[in-house]
Amino acid sequence: MPKAKLVYILSLRNAAADKAGQHIDFKGEQRYMKSPLEYLAEALDTTPLGDDYSLEGIVYDDDAQSPRDQAALKDYGFAWHPERKWIFPKDLRAQGRLLRDMLHPVPSAYRRLPLDAKAERAAGKSAFERALLDKLLTLQADAVVLDGLLVILDELVRPGAHFHRKIVNIHPGITRIESPYERRGACATLDALHGVRGQKVTNWTTMEKTTVPTVRKTGASLHYVDNGIDSGEVIFDVLGTDIDPEDTILELRWNNFNRSLFPAMHQGLALLAPHIRRPSDAHGAHGAHGAHNTQGDL
């Protein structure tokens, strides 16, 4: 069976916030912050995932003309450069190809527009998604992994769209709404840190909080992408991360990546592989169905 062509999409500014590719302070010692992308590249070379998938490209949406993105990426830049830090080691390869040669910018430039310019932003968002679609088609993607893409997709994932149920997201939190450990949204890790301290942020702008029962664990989910915020059907999730109330956000990110997110991505992609429709696989299904988990009542 031919390998599924996989494209990876991320926001560099999110990886930079995680200090991806760098050593971080971790309770008095230094630990290396491996990104999900670096983990996947290694897994494609050392595990059966490499028999199922070929990594065809890495797309990022950061906008080099945006002052906010410039500030977020001041230590990394908008492209790999030998004299800068980068989100993965400079010689990292996947299946024989240098990752730094697989990078493709598709800037979400509409984000520079004022928030009250609703019509212009909507048109810009639509243009961005069309450009992203063109890139995915050029790369002949069979499946797409989102990792920290700080844009909510719409046209690409609607029912009937070419990439409906072909785009999955790896999220650093449990996304099933019925779970007592549910942590959706961009602040999932910070939400979990507040939760272990018996707090729930009710307004992220004002940081208003309410008292809630303490939740001492968090996890990660690989799920289909729909038009909501981390609301798509779960393919696989892992509840494997204990939270120390004294954790910093980067300490918790490191723990959660290694204990929950990497295994959720790995096992989820393995489950998804037999169901991806490939050009020469006319009888393949449209996607994996049903939620799966490794442990506990999520």
Tab-separated table of C-alpha atoms in Angstrom:
chain	number	residue	atom	x	y	z
A	1	MET	CA	0.000	0.000	0.000
A	2	PRO	CA	1.454	3.415	-0.893
A	3	LYS	CA	2.376	5.786	1.899
A	4	ALA	CA	0.009	8.632	2.706
A	5	LYS	CA	1.522	12.005	1.892
A	6	LEU	CA	1.564	14.054	5.073
A	7	VAL	CA	1.819	17.842	5.378
A	8	TYR	CA	2.482	19.528	8.716
A	9	ILE	CA	1.125	23.025	9.466
A	10	LEU	CA	2.110	25.211	12.408
A	11	SER	CA	2.609	28.773	13.593
A	12	LEU	CA	6.291	29.426	14.252
A	13	ARG	CA	5.314	31.997	16.886
A	14	ASN	CA	3.649	29.248	18.908
A	15	ALA	CA	6.742	27.042	18.678
A	16	ALA	CA	8.880	30.028	19.699
A	17	ALA	CA	6.703	30.590	22.779
A	18	ASP	CA	7.440	26.966	23.742
A	19	LYS	CA	11.190	27.557	23.278
A	20	ALA	CA	11.152	24.721	20.741
A	21	GLY	CA	14.617	23.448	19.881
A	22	GLN	CA	16.135	25.060	22.999
A	23	HIS	CA	17.013	24.010	26.527
A	24	ILE	CA	14.710	25.315	29.240
A	25	ASP	CA	14.985	25.662	33.006
A	26	PHE	CA	13.228	22.678	34.583
A	27	LYS	CA	13.181	22.615	38.384
A	28	GLY	CA	16.841	23.508	38.721
A	29	GLU	CA	18.158	21.660	35.684
A	30	GLN	CA	18.162	22.039	31.923
A	31	ARG	CA	15.919	19.984	29.648
A	32	TYR	CA	15.648	20.067	25.877
A	33	MET	CA	12.281	21.220	24.504
A	34	LYS	CA	11.563	18.847	21.656
A	35	SER	CA	8.706	20.039	19.465
A	36	PRO	CA	5.958	17.736	18.181
A	37	LEU	CA	7.405	18.253	14.694
A	38	GLU	CA	10.841	17.041	15.801
A	39	TYR	CA	9.256	14.051	17.512
A	40	LEU	CA	7.313	13.170	14.364
A	41	ALA	CA	10.401	13.459	12.148
A	42	GLU	CA	12.245	11.013	14.397
A	43	ALA	CA	9.264	8.647	14.557
A	44	LEU	CA	9.019	8.503	10.765
A	45	ASP	CA	12.615	7.236	10.695
A	46	THR	CA	12.527	4.854	13.657
A	47	THR	CA	8.991	3.430	13.953
A	48	PRO	CA	6.341	1.857	11.694
A	49	LEU	CA	4.809	5.316	11.198
A	50	GLY	CA	7.421	5.705	8.468
A	51	ASP	CA	5.816	2.804	6.599
A	52	ASP	CA	2.457	4.584	6.657
A	53	TYR	CA	3.399	8.220	5.947
A	54	SER	CA	5.839	10.306	3.981
A	55	LEU	CA	6.390	13.878	5.156
A	56	GLU	CA	5.977	16.105	2.107
A	57	GLY	CA	6.163	19.613	3.537
A	58	ILE	CA	5.997	21.904	6.554
A	59	VAL	CA	3.787	24.966	6.164
A	60	TYR	CA	3.759	27.948	8.518
A	61	ASP	CA	1.434	30.953	8.555
A	62	ASP	CA	3.629	33.600	10.229
A	63	ASP	CA	3.649	37.026	8.559
A	64	ALA	CA	7.056	38.687	8.172
A	65	GLN	CA	5.372	42.095	7.731
A	66	SER	CA	3.464	41.858	11.010
A	67	PRO	CA	5.037	43.740	13.953
A	68	ARG	CA	3.460	41.283	16.379
A	69	ASP	CA	4.912	38.297	14.550
A	70	GLN	CA	8.280	40.035	14.282
A	71	ALA	CA	8.316	40.482	18.055
A	72	ALA	CA	7.243	36.889	18.690
A	73	LEU	CA	9.976	35.551	16.393
A	74	LYS	CA	12.783	37.953	17.263
A	75	ASP	CA	15.027	35.059	18.383
A	76	TYR	CA	14.064	32.694	15.550
A	77	GLY	CA	13.270	34.706	12.438
A	78	PHE	CA	10.856	33.681	9.698
A	79	ALA	CA	13.131	31.156	7.989
A	80	TRP	CA	15.941	28.857	9.019
A	81	HIS	CA	19.304	30.610	9.183
A	82	PRO	CA	22.629	29.092	10.308
A	83	GLU	CA	23.298	31.940	12.757
A	84	ARG	CA	19.905	31.837	14.500
A	85	LYS	CA	18.117	29.549	16.887
A	86	TRP	CA	15.561	27.356	15.192
A	87	ILE	CA	12.659	25.202	16.264
A	88	PHE	CA	14.481	21.977	15.410
A	89	PRO	CA	18.138	20.940	14.964
A	90	LYS	CA	19.681	22.282	11.770
A	91	ASP	CA	20.519	18.830	10.392
A	92	LEU	CA	17.250	17.132	11.362
A	93	ARG	CA	15.996	14.854	8.602
A	94	ALA	CA	12.882	12.819	8.006
A	95	GLN	CA	13.112	9.914	5.583
A	96	GLY	CA	16.341	11.297	4.155
A	97	ARG	CA	15.166	14.881	3.606
A	98	LEU	CA	16.357	17.892	5.577
A	99	LEU	CA	13.420	19.463	7.379
A	100	ARG	CA	14.809	22.944	6.813
A	101	ASP	CA	14.418	22.352	3.052
A	102	MET	CA	10.759	21.407	3.453
A	103	LEU	CA	9.513	24.732	4.878
A	104	HIS	CA	6.784	26.645	3.011
A	105	PRO	CA	5.466	30.045	4.170
A	106	VAL	CA	1.771	30.791	3.609
A	107	PRO	CA	1.323	34.017	5.620
A	108	SER	CA	-2.004	34.746	7.299
A	109	ALA	CA	-1.527	38.430	6.461
A	110	TYR	CA	-5.191	39.283	7.067
A	111	ARG	CA	-4.383	39.307	10.799
A	112	ARG	CA	-2.739	42.735	10.295
A	113	LEU	CA	-6.136	44.262	9.533
A	114	PRO	CA	-8.042	46.009	12.346
A	115	LEU	CA	-10.457	43.780	14.230
A	116	ASP	CA	-13.360	46.062	13.332
A	117	ALA	CA	-12.632	45.726	9.587
A	118	LYS	CA	-14.842	42.664	9.531
A	119	ALA	CA	-15.537	42.495	5.792
A	120	GLU	CA	-11.887	43.002	4.874
A	121	ARG	CA	-10.730	40.426	7.431
A	122	ALA	CA	-13.267	37.898	6.173
A	123	ALA	CA	-12.065	38.385	2.606
A	124	GLY	CA	-8.439	38.138	3.738
A	125	LYS	CA	-9.139	34.989	5.728
A	126	SER	CA	-10.794	33.432	2.689
A	127	ALA	CA	-7.799	34.354	0.520
A	128	PHE	CA	-5.456	32.801	3.096
A	129	GLU	CA	-7.402	29.541	3.113
A	130	ARG	CA	-7.378	29.431	-0.703
A	131	ALA	CA	-3.595	29.932	-0.676
A	132	LEU	CA	-3.286	27.178	1.921
A	133	LEU	CA	-5.454	24.907	-0.220
A	134	ASP	CA	-3.271	25.592	-3.252
A	135	LYS	CA	-0.155	24.706	-1.257
A	136	LEU	CA	-1.667	21.476	0.059
A	137	LEU	CA	-2.735	20.457	-3.442
A	138	THR	CA	0.715	21.291	-4.811
A	139	LEU	CA	2.249	19.081	-2.120
A	140	GLN	CA	-0.324	16.377	-3.003
A	141	ALA	CA	-1.319	16.021	0.646
A	142	ASP	CA	-3.416	13.023	1.622
A	143	ALA	CA	-3.509	14.069	5.283
A	144	VAL	CA	-2.620	17.199	7.222
A	145	VAL	CA	-1.459	17.608	10.830
A	146	LEU	CA	-1.982	20.940	12.563
A	147	ASP	CA	0.248	21.734	15.526
A	148	GLY	CA	-0.229	25.077	17.215
A	149	LEU	CA	-1.735	26.780	14.168
A	150	LEU	CA	-3.060	30.017	15.671
A	151	VAL	CA	-5.779	30.382	13.040
A	152	ILE	CA	-9.203	28.714	13.030
A	153	LEU	CA	-9.819	27.064	9.659
A	154	ASP	CA	-13.209	27.329	8.009
A	155	GLU	CA	-13.453	26.751	4.253
A	156	LEU	CA	-10.842	23.982	4.224
A	157	VAL	CA	-12.699	21.771	6.690
A	158	ARG	CA	-16.350	22.289	5.795
A	159	PRO	CA	-18.342	19.177	4.843
A	160	GLY	CA	-17.819	18.603	1.136
A	161	ALA	CA	-14.488	20.449	1.043
A	162	HIS	CA	-11.499	18.619	-0.427
A	163	PHE	CA	-9.796	18.335	2.966
A	164	HIS	CA	-12.878	17.626	5.088
A	165	ARG	CA	-11.845	14.911	7.605
A	166	LYS	CA	-8.325	14.901	6.212
A	167	ILE	CA	-6.993	17.553	8.601
A	168	VAL	CA	-6.242	16.602	12.213
A	169	ASN	CA	-4.987	18.673	15.123
A	170	ILE	CA	-2.685	17.664	17.951
A	171	HIS	CA	-3.836	19.595	21.015
A	172	PRO	CA	-2.110	19.813	24.437
A	173	GLY	CA	-5.274	19.044	26.355
A	174	ILE	CA	-8.223	16.659	26.475
A	175	THR	CA	-10.795	18.024	24.033
A	176	ARG	CA	-13.867	15.859	24.723
A	177	ILE	CA	-16.392	18.216	26.234
A	178	GLU	CA	-17.828	15.574	28.567
A	179	SER	CA	-14.466	14.914	30.224
A	180	PRO	CA	-13.738	16.423	33.655
A	181	TYR	CA	-10.216	17.010	32.278
A	182	GLU	CA	-11.385	18.969	29.203
A	183	ARG	CA	-9.020	21.789	28.197
A	184	ARG	CA	-9.858	23.314	24.824
A	185	GLY	CA	-8.519	26.498	23.267
A	186	ALA	CA	-5.238	28.353	22.980
A	187	CYS	CA	-4.789	28.584	26.775
A	188	ALA	CA	-5.129	24.851	27.496
A	189	THR	CA	-1.850	24.532	29.401
A	190	LEU	CA	-2.407	27.686	31.451
A	191	ASP	CA	-5.970	26.531	32.085
A	192	ALA	CA	-4.596	23.263	33.476
A	193	LEU	CA	-2.166	25.147	35.730
A	194	HIS	CA	-5.016	27.179	37.184
A	195	GLY	CA	-7.058	23.990	37.552
A	196	VAL	CA	-4.515	22.264	39.777
A	197	ARG	CA	-4.712	25.341	42.020
A	198	GLY	CA	-8.504	25.082	42.208
A	199	GLN	CA	-9.168	28.013	39.883
A	200	LYS	CA	-10.948	28.549	36.586
A	201	VAL	CA	-10.316	31.654	34.481
A	202	THR	CA	-13.685	32.959	33.314
A	203	ASN	CA	-12.341	35.929	31.345
A	204	TRP	CA	-8.880	35.735	29.785
A	205	THR	CA	-8.843	39.479	29.093
A	206	THR	CA	-9.475	40.574	32.681
A	207	MET	CA	-8.171	37.310	34.231
A	208	GLU	CA	-11.275	37.030	36.386
A	209	LYS	CA	-11.329	33.652	38.153
A	210	THR	CA	-13.743	31.462	40.024
A	211	THR	CA	-13.096	28.647	42.517
A	212	VAL	CA	-13.521	25.115	41.164
A	213	PRO	CA	-12.609	21.569	42.298
A	214	THR	CA	-8.909	20.813	41.912
A	215	VAL	CA	-7.926	18.870	38.765
A	216	ARG	CA	-4.481	17.295	39.026
A	217	LYS	CA	-4.004	15.767	35.582
A	218	THR	CA	-3.976	16.876	31.978
A	219	GLY	CA	-3.380	15.214	28.629
A	220	ALA	CA	-3.511	15.607	24.863
A	221	SER	CA	-5.831	14.782	21.976
A	222	LEU	CA	-5.471	14.093	18.279
A	223	HIS	CA	-8.772	15.097	16.732
A	224	TYR	CA	-10.333	15.960	13.403
A	225	VAL	CA	-10.509	19.676	12.650
A	226	ASP	CA	-13.939	21.213	12.164
A	227	ASN	CA	-15.141	24.821	12.230
A	228	GLY	CA	-15.049	25.056	16.016
A	229	ILE	CA	-12.289	25.430	18.584
A	230	ASP	CA	-10.840	21.961	19.271
A	231	SER	CA	-14.343	20.542	18.857
A	232	GLY	CA	-13.770	17.877	16.194
A	233	GLU	CA	-14.166	14.140	16.740
A	234	VAL	CA	-11.363	12.653	18.811
A	235	ILE	CA	-9.196	9.999	17.160
A	236	PHE	CA	-6.980	9.275	20.166
A	237	ASP	CA	-6.293	10.947	23.486
A	238	VAL	CA	-3.939	10.348	26.385
A	239	LEU	CA	-4.433	11.440	29.985
A	240	GLY	CA	-0.891	10.922	31.190
A	241	THR	CA	0.390	14.132	32.772
A	242	ASP	CA	0.372	14.858	36.492
A	243	ILE	CA	0.453	18.566	37.337
A	244	ASP	CA	2.567	20.031	40.103
A	245	PRO	CA	0.999	23.248	41.474
A	246	GLU	CA	4.514	24.716	41.427
A	247	ASP	CA	5.046	23.988	37.708
A	248	THR	CA	5.885	26.849	35.398
A	249	ILE	CA	4.044	26.839	32.108
A	250	LEU	CA	7.161	25.574	30.284
A	251	GLU	CA	7.711	22.810	32.838
A	252	LEU	CA	4.144	21.645	32.360
A	253	ARG	CA	4.489	21.927	28.568
A	254	TRP	CA	7.619	19.747	28.670
A	255	ASN	CA	5.901	17.137	30.822
A	256	ASN	CA	2.734	17.127	28.782
A	257	PHE	CA	4.547	16.882	25.457
A	258	ASN	CA	6.545	13.876	26.616
A	259	ARG	CA	3.886	12.086	28.676
A	260	SER	CA	0.724	12.759	26.678
A	261	LEU	CA	1.073	14.732	23.448
A	262	PHE	CA	3.767	12.700	21.694
A	263	PRO	CA	2.032	9.356	22.373
A	264	ALA	CA	-1.395	10.794	21.430
A	265	MET	CA	-0.039	12.027	18.102
A	266	HIS	CA	1.823	8.795	17.431
A	267	GLN	CA	-1.007	6.421	18.270
A	268	GLY	CA	-3.608	8.651	16.641
A	269	LEU	CA	-1.722	8.787	13.341
A	270	ALA	CA	-1.229	5.014	13.467
A	271	LEU	CA	-5.001	4.561	13.898
A	272	LEU	CA	-5.737	7.028	11.118
A	273	ALA	CA	-3.363	5.513	8.549
A	274	PRO	CA	-5.538	2.603	7.311
A	275	HIS	CA	-8.463	4.953	6.690
A	276	ILE	CA	-6.830	7.615	4.553
A	277	ARG	CA	-7.967	7.654	0.959
A	278	ARG	CA	-4.967	7.503	-1.344
A	279	PRO	CA	-5.039	7.941	-5.136
A	280	SER	CA	-4.368	4.229	-5.672
A	281	ASP	CA	-6.598	3.119	-2.785
A	282	ALA	CA	-10.074	3.556	-4.191
A	283	HIS	CA	-11.728	1.558	-1.422
A	284	GLY	CA	-10.239	3.479	1.536
A	285	ALA	CA	-12.578	4.990	4.067
A	286	HIS	CA	-12.839	8.725	4.658
A	287	GLY	CA	-11.491	8.628	8.182
A	288	ALA	CA	-11.141	6.792	11.432
A	289	HIS	CA	-14.268	6.781	13.556
A	290	GLY	CA	-14.773	6.724	17.298
A	291	ALA	CA	-12.812	8.119	20.210
A	292	HIS	CA	-10.015	6.062	21.720
A	293	ASN	CA	-7.983	6.576	24.855
A	294	THR	CA	-5.058	4.900	26.531
A	295	GLN	CA	-6.075	5.078	30.141
A	296	GLY	CA	-8.602	6.272	32.648
A	297	ASP	CA	-12.023	7.850	32.309
A	298	LEU	CA	-11.343	10.998	30.331
